[in-house]
PDB file of C-alpha atoms and ligand atoms in Angstrom:
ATOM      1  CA  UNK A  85     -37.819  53.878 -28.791  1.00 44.00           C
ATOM      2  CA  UNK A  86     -34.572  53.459 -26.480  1.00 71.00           C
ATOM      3  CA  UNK A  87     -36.054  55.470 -23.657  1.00 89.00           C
ATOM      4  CA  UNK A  88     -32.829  54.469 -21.130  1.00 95.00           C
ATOM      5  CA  UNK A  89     -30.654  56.042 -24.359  1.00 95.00           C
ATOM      6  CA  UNK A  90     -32.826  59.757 -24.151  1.00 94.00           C
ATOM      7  CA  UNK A  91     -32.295  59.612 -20.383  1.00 96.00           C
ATOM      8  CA  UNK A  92     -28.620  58.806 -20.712  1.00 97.00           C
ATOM      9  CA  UNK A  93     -28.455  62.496 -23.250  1.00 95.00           C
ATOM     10  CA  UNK A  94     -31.130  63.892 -20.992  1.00 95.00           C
ATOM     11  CA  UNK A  95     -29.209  63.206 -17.545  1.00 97.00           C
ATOM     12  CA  UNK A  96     -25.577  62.710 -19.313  1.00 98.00           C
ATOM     13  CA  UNK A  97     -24.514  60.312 -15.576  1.00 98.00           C
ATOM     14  CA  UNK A  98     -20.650  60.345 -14.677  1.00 98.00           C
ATOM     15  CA  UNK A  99     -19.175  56.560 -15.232  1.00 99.00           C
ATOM     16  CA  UNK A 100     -16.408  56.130 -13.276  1.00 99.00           C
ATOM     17  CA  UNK A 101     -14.100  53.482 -14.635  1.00 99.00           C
ATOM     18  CA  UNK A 102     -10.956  51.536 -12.998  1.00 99.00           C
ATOM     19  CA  UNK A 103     -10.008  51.102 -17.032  1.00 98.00           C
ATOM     20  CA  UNK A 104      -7.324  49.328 -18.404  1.00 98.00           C
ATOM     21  CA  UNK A 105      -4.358  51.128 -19.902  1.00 98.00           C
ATOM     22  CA  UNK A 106      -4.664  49.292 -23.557  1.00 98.00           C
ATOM     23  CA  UNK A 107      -8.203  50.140 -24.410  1.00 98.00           C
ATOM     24  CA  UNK A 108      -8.932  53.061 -21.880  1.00 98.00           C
ATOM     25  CA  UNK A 109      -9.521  56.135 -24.317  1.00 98.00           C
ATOM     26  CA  UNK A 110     -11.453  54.056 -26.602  1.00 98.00           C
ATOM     27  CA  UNK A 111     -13.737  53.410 -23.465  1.00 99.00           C
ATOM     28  CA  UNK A 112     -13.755  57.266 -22.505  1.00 99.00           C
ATOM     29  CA  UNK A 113     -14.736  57.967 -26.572  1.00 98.00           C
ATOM     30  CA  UNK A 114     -17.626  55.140 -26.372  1.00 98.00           C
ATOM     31  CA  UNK A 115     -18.590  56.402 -23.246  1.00 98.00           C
ATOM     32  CA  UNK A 116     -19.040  60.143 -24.102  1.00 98.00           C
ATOM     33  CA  UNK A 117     -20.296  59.384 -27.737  1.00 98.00           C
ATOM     34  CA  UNK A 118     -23.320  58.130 -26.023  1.00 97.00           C
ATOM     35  CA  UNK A 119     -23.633  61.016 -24.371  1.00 97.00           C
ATOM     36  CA  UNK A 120     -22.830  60.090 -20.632  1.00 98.00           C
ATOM     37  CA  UNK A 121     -19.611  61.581 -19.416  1.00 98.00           C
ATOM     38  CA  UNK A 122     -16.164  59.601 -17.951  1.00 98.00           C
ATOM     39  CA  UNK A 123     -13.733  59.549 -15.427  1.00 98.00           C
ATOM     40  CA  UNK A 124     -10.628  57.142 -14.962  1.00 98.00           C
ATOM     41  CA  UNK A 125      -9.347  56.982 -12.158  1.00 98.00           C
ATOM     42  CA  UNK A 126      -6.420  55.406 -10.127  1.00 98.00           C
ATOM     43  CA  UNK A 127      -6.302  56.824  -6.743  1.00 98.00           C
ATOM     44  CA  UNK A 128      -7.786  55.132  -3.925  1.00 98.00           C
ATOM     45  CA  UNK A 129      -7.986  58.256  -1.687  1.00 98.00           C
ATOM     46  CA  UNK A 130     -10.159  59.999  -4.040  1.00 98.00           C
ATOM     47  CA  UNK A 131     -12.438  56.831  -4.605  1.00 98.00           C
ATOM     48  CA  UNK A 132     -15.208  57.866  -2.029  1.00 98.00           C
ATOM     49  CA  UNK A 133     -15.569  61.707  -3.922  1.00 98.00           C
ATOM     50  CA  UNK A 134     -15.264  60.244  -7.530  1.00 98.00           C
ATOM     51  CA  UNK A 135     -18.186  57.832  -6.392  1.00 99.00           C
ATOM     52  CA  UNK A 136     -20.205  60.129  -4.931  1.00 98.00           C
ATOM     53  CA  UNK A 137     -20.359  62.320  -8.295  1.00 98.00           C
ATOM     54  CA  UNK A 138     -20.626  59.295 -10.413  1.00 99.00           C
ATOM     55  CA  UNK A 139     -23.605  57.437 -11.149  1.00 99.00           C
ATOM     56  CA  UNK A 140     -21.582  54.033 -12.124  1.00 99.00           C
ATOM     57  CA  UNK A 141     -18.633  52.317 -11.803  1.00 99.00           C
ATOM     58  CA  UNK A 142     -16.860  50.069 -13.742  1.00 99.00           C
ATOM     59  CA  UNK A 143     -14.502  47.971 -13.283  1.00 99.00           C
ATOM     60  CA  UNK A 144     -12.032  46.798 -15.708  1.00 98.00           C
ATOM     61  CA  UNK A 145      -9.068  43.835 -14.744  1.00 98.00           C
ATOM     62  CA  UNK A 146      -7.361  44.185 -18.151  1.00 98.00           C
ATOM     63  CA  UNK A 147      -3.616  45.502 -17.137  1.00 98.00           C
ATOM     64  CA  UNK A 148      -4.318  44.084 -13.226  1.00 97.00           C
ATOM     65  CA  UNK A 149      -1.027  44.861 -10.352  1.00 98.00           C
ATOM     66  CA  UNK A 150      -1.330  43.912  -7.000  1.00 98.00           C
ATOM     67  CA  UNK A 151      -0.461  47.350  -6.153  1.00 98.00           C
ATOM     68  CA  UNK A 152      -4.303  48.092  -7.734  1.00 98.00           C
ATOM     69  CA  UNK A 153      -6.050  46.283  -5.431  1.00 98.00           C
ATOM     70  CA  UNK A 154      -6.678  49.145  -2.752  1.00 98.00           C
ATOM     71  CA  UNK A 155      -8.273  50.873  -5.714  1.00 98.00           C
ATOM     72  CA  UNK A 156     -10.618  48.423  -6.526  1.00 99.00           C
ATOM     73  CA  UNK A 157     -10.964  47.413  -3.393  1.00 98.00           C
ATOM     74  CA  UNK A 158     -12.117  51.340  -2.239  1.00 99.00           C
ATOM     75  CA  UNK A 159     -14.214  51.971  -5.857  1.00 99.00           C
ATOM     76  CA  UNK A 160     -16.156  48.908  -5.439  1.00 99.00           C
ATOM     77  CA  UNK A 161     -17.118  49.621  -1.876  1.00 99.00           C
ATOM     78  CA  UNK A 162     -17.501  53.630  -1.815  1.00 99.00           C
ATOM     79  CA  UNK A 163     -19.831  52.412  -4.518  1.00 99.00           C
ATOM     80  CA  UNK A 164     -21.515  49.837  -2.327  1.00 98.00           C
ATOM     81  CA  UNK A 165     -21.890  52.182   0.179  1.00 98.00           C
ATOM     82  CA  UNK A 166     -23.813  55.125  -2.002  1.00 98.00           C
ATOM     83  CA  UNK A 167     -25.794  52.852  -3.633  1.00 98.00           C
ATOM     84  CA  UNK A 168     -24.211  53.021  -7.484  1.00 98.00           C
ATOM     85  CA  UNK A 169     -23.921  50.360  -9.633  1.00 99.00           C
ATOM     86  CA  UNK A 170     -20.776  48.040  -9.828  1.00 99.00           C
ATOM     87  CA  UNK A 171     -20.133  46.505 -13.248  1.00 99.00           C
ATOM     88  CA  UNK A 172     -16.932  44.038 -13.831  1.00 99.00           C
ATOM     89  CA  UNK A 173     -15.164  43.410 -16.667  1.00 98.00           C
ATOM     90  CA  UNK A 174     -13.002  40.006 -15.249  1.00 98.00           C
ATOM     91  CA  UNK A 175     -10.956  40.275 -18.615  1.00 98.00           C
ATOM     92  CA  UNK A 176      -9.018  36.669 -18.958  1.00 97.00           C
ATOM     93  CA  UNK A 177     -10.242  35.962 -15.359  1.00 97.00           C
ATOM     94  CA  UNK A 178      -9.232  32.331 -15.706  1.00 96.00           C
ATOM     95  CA  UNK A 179      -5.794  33.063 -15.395  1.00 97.00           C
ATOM     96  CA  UNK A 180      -4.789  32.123 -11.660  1.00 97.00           C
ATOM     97  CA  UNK A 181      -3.665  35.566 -10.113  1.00 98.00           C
ATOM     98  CA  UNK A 182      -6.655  37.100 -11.905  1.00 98.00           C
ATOM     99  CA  UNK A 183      -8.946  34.447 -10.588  1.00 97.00           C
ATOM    100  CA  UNK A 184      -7.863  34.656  -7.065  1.00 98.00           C
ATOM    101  CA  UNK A 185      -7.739  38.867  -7.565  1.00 98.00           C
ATOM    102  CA  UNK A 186     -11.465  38.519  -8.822  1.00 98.00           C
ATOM    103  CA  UNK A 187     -12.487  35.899  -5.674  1.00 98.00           C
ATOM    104  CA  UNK A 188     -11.014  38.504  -2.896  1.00 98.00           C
ATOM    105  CA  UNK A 189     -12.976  41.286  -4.950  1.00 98.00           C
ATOM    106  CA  UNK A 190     -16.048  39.122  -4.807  1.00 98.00           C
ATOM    107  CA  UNK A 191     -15.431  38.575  -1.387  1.00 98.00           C
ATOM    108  CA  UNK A 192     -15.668  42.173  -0.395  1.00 98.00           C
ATOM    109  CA  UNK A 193     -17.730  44.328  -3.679  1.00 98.00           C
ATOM    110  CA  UNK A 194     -20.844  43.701  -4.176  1.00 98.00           C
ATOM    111  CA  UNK A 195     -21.042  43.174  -8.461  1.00 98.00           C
ATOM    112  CA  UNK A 196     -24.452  43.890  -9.965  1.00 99.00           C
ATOM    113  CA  UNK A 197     -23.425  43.679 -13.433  1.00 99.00           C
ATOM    114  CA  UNK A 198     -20.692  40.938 -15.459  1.00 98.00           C
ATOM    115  CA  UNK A 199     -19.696  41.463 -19.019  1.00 98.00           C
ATOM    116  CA  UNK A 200     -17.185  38.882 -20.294  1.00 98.00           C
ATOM    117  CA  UNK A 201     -16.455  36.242 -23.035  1.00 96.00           C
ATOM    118  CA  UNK A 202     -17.660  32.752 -22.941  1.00 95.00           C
ATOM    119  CA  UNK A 203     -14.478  31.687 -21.538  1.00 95.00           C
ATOM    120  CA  UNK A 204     -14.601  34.367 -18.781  1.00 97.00           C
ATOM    121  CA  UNK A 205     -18.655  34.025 -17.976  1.00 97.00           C
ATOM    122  CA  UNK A 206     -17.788  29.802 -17.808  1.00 96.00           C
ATOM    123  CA  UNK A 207     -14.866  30.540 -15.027  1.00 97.00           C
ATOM    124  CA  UNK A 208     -18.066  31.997 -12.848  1.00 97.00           C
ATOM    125  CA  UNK A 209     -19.843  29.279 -13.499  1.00 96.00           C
ATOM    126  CA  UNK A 210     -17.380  26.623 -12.761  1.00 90.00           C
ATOM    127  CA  UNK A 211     -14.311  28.700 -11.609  1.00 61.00           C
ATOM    128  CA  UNK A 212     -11.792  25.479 -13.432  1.00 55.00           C
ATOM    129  CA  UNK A 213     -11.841  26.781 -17.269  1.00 48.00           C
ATOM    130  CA  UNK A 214      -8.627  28.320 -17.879  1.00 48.00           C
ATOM    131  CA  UNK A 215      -7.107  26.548 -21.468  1.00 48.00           C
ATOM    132  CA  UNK A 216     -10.361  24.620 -21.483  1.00 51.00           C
ATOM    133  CA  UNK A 217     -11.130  25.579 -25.370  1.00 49.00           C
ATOM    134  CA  UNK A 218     -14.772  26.745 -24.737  1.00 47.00           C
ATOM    135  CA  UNK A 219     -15.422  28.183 -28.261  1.00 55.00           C
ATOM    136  CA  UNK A 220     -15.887  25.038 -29.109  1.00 55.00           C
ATOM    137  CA  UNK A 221     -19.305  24.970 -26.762  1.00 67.00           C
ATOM    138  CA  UNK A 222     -22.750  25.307 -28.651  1.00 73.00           C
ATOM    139  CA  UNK A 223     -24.629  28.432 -27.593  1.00 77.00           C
ATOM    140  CA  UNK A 224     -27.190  26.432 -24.996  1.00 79.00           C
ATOM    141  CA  UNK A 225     -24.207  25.113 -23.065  1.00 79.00           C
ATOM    142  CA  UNK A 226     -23.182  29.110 -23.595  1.00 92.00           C
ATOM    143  CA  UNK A 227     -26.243  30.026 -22.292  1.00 96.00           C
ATOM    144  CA  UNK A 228     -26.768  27.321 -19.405  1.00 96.00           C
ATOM    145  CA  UNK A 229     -22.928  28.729 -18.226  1.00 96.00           C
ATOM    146  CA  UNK A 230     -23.893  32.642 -18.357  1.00 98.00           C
ATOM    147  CA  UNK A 231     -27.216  31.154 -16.274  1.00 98.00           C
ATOM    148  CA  UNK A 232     -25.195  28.971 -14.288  1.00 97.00           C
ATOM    149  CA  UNK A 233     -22.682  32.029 -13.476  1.00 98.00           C
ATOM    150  CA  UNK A 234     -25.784  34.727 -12.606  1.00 98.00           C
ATOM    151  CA  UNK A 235     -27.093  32.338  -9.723  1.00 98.00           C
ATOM    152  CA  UNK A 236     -23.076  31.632  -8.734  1.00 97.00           C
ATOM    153  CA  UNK A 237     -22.749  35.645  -8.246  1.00 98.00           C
ATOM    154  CA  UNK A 238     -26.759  36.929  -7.709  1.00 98.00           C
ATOM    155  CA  UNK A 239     -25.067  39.603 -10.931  1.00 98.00           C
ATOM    156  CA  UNK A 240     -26.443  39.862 -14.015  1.00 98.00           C
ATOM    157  CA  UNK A 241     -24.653  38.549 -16.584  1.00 98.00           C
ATOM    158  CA  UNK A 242     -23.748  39.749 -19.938  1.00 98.00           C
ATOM    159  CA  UNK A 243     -21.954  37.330 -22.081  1.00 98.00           C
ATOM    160  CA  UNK A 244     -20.647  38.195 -25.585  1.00 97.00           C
ATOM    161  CA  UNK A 245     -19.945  36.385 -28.199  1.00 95.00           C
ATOM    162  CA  UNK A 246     -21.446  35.129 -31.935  1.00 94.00           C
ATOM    163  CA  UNK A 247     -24.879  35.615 -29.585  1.00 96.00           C
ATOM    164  CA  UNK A 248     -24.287  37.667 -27.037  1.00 97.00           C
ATOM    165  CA  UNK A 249     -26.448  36.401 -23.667  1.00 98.00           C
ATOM    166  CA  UNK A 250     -27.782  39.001 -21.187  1.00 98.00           C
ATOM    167  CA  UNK A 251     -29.217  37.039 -17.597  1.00 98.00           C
ATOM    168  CA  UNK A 252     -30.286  37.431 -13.912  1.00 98.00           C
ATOM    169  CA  UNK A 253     -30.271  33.697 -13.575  1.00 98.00           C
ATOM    170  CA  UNK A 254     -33.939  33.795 -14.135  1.00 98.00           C
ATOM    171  CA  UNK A 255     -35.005  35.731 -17.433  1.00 98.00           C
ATOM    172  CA  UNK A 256     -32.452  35.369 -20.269  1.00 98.00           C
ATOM    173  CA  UNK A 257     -32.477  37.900 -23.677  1.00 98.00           C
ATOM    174  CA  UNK A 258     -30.037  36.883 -26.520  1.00 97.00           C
ATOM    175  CA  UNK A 259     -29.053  39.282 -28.498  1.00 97.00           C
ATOM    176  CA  UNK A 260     -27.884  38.683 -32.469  1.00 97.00           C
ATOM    177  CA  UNK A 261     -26.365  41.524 -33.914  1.00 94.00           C
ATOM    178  CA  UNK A 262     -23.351  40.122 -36.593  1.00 92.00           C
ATOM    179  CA  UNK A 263     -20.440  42.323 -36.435  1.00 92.00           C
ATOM    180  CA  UNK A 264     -17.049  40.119 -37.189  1.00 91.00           C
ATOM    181  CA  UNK A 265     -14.888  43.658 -36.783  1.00 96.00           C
ATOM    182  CA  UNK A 266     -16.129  44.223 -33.622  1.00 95.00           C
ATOM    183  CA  UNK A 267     -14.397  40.608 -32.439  1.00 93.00           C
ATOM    184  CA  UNK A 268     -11.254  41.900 -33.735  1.00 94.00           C
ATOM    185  CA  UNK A 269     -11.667  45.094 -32.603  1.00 96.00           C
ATOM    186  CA  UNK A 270      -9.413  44.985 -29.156  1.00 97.00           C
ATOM    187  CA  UNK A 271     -11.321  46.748 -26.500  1.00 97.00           C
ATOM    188  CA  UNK A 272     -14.870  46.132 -28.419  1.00 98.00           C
ATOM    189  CA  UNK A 273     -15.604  43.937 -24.853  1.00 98.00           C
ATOM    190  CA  UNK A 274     -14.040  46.988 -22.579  1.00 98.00           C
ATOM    191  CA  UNK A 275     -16.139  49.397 -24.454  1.00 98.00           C
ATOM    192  CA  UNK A 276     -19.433  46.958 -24.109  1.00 98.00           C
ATOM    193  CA  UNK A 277     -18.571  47.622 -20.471  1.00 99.00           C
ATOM    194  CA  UNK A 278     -18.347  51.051 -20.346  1.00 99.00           C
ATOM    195  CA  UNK A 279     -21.149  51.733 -22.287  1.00 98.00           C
ATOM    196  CA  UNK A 280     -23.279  49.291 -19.496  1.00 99.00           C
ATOM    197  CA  UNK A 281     -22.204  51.381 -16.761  1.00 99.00           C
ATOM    198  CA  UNK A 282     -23.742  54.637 -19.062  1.00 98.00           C
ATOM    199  CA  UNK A 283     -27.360  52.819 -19.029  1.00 98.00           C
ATOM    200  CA  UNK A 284     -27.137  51.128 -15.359  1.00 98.00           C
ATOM    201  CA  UNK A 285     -26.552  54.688 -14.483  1.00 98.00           C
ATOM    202  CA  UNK A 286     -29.872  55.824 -15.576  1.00 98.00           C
ATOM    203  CA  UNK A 287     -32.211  52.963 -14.037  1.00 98.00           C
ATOM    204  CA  UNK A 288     -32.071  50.560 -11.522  1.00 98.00           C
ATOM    205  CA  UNK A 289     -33.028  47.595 -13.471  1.00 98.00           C
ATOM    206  CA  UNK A 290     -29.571  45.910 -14.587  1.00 98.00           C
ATOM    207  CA  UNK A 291     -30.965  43.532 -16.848  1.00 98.00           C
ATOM    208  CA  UNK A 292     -32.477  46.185 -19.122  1.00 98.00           C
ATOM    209  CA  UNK A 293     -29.427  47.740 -18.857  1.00 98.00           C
ATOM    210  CA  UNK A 294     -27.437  45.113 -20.087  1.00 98.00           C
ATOM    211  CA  UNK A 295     -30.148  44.398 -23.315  1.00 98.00           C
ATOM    212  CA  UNK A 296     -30.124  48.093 -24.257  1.00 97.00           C
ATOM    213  CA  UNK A 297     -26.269  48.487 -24.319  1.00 98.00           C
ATOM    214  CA  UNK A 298     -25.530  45.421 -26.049  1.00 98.00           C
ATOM    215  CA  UNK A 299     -28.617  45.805 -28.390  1.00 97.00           C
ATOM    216  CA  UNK A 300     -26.778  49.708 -29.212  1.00 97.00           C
ATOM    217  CA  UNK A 301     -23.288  48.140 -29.040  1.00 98.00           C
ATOM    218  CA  UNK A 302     -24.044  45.585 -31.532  1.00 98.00           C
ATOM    219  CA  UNK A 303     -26.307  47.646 -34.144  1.00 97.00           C
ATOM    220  CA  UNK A 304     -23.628  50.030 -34.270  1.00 97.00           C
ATOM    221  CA  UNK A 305     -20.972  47.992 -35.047  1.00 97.00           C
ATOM    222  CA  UNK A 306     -23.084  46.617 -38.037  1.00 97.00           C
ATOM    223  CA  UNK A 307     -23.693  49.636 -39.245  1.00 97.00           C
ATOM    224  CA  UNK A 308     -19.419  51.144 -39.012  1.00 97.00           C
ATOM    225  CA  UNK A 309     -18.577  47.302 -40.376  1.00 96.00           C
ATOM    226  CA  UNK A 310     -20.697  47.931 -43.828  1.00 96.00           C
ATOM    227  CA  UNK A 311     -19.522  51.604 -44.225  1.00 96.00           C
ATOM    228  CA  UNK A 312     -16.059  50.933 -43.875  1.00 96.00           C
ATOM    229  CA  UNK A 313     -16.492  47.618 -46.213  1.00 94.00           C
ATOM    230  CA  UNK A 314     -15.341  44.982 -43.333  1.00 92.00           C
ATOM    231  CA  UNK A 315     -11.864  47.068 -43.448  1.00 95.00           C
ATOM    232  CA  UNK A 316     -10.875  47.036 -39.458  1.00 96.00           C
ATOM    233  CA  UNK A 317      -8.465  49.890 -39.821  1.00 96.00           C
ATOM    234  CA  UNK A 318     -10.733  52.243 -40.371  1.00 96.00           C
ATOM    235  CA  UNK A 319     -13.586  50.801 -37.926  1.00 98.00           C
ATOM    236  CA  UNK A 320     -12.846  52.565 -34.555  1.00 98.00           C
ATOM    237  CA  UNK A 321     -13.625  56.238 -35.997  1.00 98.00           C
ATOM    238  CA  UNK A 322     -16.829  54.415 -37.757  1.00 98.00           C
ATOM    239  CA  UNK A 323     -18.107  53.033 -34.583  1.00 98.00           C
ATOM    240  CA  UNK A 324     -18.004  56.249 -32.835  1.00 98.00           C
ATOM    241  CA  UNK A 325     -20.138  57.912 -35.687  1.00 98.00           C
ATOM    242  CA  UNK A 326     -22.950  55.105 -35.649  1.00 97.00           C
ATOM    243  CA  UNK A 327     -23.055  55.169 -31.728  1.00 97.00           C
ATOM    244  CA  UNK A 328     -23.236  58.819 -31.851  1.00 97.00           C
ATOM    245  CA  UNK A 329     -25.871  59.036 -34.821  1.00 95.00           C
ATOM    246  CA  UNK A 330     -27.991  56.386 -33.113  1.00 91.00           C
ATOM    247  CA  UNK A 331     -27.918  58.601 -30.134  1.00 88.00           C
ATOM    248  CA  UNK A 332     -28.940  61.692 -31.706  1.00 85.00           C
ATOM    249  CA  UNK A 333     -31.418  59.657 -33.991  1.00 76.00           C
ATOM    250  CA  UNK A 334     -32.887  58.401 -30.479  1.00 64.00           C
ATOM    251  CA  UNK A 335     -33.084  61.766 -28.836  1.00 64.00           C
ATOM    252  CA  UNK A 336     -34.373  64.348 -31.958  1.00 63.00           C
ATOM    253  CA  UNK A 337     -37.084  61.622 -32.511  1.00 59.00           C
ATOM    254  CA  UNK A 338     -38.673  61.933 -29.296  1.00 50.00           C
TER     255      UNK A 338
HETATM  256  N1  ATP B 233     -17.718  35.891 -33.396  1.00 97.81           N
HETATM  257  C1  ATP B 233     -18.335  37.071 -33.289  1.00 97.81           C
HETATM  258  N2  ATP B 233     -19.127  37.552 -34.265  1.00 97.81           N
HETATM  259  C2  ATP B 233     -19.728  38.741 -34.161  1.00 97.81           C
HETATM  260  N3  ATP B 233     -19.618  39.560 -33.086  1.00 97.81           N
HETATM  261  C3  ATP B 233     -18.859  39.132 -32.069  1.00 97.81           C
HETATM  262  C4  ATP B 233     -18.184  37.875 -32.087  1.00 97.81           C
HETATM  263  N4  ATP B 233     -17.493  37.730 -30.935  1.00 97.81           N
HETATM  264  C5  ATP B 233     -17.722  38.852 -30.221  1.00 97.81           C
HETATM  265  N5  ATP B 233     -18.542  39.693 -30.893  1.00 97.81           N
HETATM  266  C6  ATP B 233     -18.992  41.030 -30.439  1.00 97.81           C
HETATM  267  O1  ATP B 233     -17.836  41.760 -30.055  1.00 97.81           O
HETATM  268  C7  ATP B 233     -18.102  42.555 -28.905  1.00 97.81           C
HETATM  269  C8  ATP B 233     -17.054  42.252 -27.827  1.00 97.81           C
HETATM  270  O2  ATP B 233     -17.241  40.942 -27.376  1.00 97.81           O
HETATM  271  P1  ATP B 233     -16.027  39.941 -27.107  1.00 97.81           P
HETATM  272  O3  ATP B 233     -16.653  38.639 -26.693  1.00 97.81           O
HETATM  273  O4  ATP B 233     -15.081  39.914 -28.260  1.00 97.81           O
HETATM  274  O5  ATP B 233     -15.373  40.647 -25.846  1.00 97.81           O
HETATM  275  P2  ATP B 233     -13.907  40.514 -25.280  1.00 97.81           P
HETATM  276  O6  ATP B 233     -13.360  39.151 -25.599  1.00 97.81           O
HETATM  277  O7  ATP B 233     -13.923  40.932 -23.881  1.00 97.81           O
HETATM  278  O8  ATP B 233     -13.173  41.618 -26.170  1.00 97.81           O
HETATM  279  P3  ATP B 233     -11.908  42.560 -25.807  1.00 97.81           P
HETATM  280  O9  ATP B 233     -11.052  41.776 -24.873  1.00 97.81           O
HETATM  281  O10 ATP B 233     -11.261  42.820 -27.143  1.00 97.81           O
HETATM  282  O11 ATP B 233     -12.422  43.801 -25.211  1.00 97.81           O
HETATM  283  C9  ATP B 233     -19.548  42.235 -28.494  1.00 97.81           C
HETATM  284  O12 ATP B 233     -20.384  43.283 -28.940  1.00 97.81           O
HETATM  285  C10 ATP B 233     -19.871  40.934 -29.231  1.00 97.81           C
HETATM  286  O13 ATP B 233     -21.235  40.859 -29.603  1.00 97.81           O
HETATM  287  C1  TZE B 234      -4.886  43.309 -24.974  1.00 97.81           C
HETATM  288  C2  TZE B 234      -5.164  43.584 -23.557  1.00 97.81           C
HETATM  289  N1  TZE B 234      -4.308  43.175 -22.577  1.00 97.81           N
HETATM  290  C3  TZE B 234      -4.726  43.491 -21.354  1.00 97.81           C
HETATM  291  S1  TZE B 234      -6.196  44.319 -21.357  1.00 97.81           S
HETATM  292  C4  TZE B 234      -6.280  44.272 -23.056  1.00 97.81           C
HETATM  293  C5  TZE B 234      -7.386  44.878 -23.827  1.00 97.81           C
HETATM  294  C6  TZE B 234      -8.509  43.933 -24.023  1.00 97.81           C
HETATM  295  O1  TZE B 234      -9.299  43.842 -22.900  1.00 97.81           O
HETATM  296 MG1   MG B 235     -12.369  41.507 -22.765  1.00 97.81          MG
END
């Protein structure tokens, strides 16, 4: 049994999420159908209160400004300060304002959790990939880059993908749940994220976090991809029922 998912309904944490505005209600929805409870925000003044009732935060670089970066800036650190996880979603991070946005957070935020792409997890391994046509990478180089990019950043790193990768640098899970709609899905990688901050909020160890989410992530979006027959128009409102019947599945048969 998924004992982080029963304490995730039991305790129901506050994830506080710097979201991006293309995906961010399907990241609220994901969030809350696992039973933890969100909060976007994009004030920097109110960073240090948010934090302190949040067990999580997660940050999200999809729709990026410059104008943003007091808001990250204050999230990641309030967090830093009161001792709550930091997860980063460094969406297309090898783009060159993102990748010198992401350095200067780096600089400043201490990030205990990743969750990107191949092509994102390489750019922390190597920080040179941008247009370097990494799907075409086997998954050990995959995994030697999401490796490479844990002991670049002391994070753990959660790499999705065909396999998805989760690694301190040290122990490494793969994870192979086959769900082709949830690649096409836009904001299946945001909601990953989000759903990460909901189990880092309920224990301290980040690499089981990052298993259980992606293990959930993925199993649900098997299950929503055969009942709606591989037909991605109707897979959004399908992947909120499986996460939300795995969850309730979890917690009645404790
Ligand atoms: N080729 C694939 N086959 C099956 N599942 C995949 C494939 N690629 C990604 N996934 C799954 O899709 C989810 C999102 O991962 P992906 O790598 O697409 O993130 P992303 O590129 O950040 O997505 P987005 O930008 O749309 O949020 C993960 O659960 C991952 O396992
Ligand atoms: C399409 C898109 N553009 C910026 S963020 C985003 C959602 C996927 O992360
Ligand atoms: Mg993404």
């Amino acid at each position: 049994m998924n004992t982080l998912l029963t304490n995730i309904r039991e305790q129901q944490p506050l994830v506080l999420n710097v979201a991006n505005f293309v995906t961010m209600q399907h990241v609220a929805d994901a969030i809350n159908v696992v039973g933890a409870s969100p909060l976007m925000t994009n004030e920097p003044q109110e960073a240090a209160e948010l934090v302190g009732i949040s067990s999580a935060v997660v940050l999200n670089i999809g729709t990026l400004s410059e104008a943003q970066w007091p808001l990250f800036l204050a999230v990641g650190q309030a967090a830093n300060r009161q001792n709550k996880p930091v997860i980063l979603d460094p969406v297309a991070v090898g783009m060159p304002y993102r990748a010198q946005f992401v350095r200067r957070l780096l600089a400043n935020v201490h990030v205990d959790i990743i969750r990107g792409n191949a092509s994102e997890i390489a750019w922390f391994a190597h920080a040179e990939v941008a247009g370097r046509g990494i799907d075409t990478l086997d998954q050990t180089t995959h995994q030697q880059e999401a490796e490479l990019a844990a002991k670049n950043t002391g994070a753990v790193i959660v790499q999705t993908g065909v396999v998805d990768v989760i690694t301190d640098g040290v122990k490494t899970q793969t994870v192979h749940t086959t769900s082709p709609l949830l690649a096409i899905n836009v904001g299946a990688g945001d909601m990953l994220s989000g759903l990460i901050g909901a189990f880092a909020a309920v224990t301290d160890d980040y690499f089981a976090a990052g298993v259980a989410a992606t293990e959930l992530f993925g199993q649900a979006g098997e299950r929503a991809s055969a009942q709606v027959n591989q037909l991605p128009g109707h897979f959004i409102g399908a992947l909120f029922n499986e996460l939300y019947a795995m969850t309730q599945v979890e917690v009645t048969a404790r």
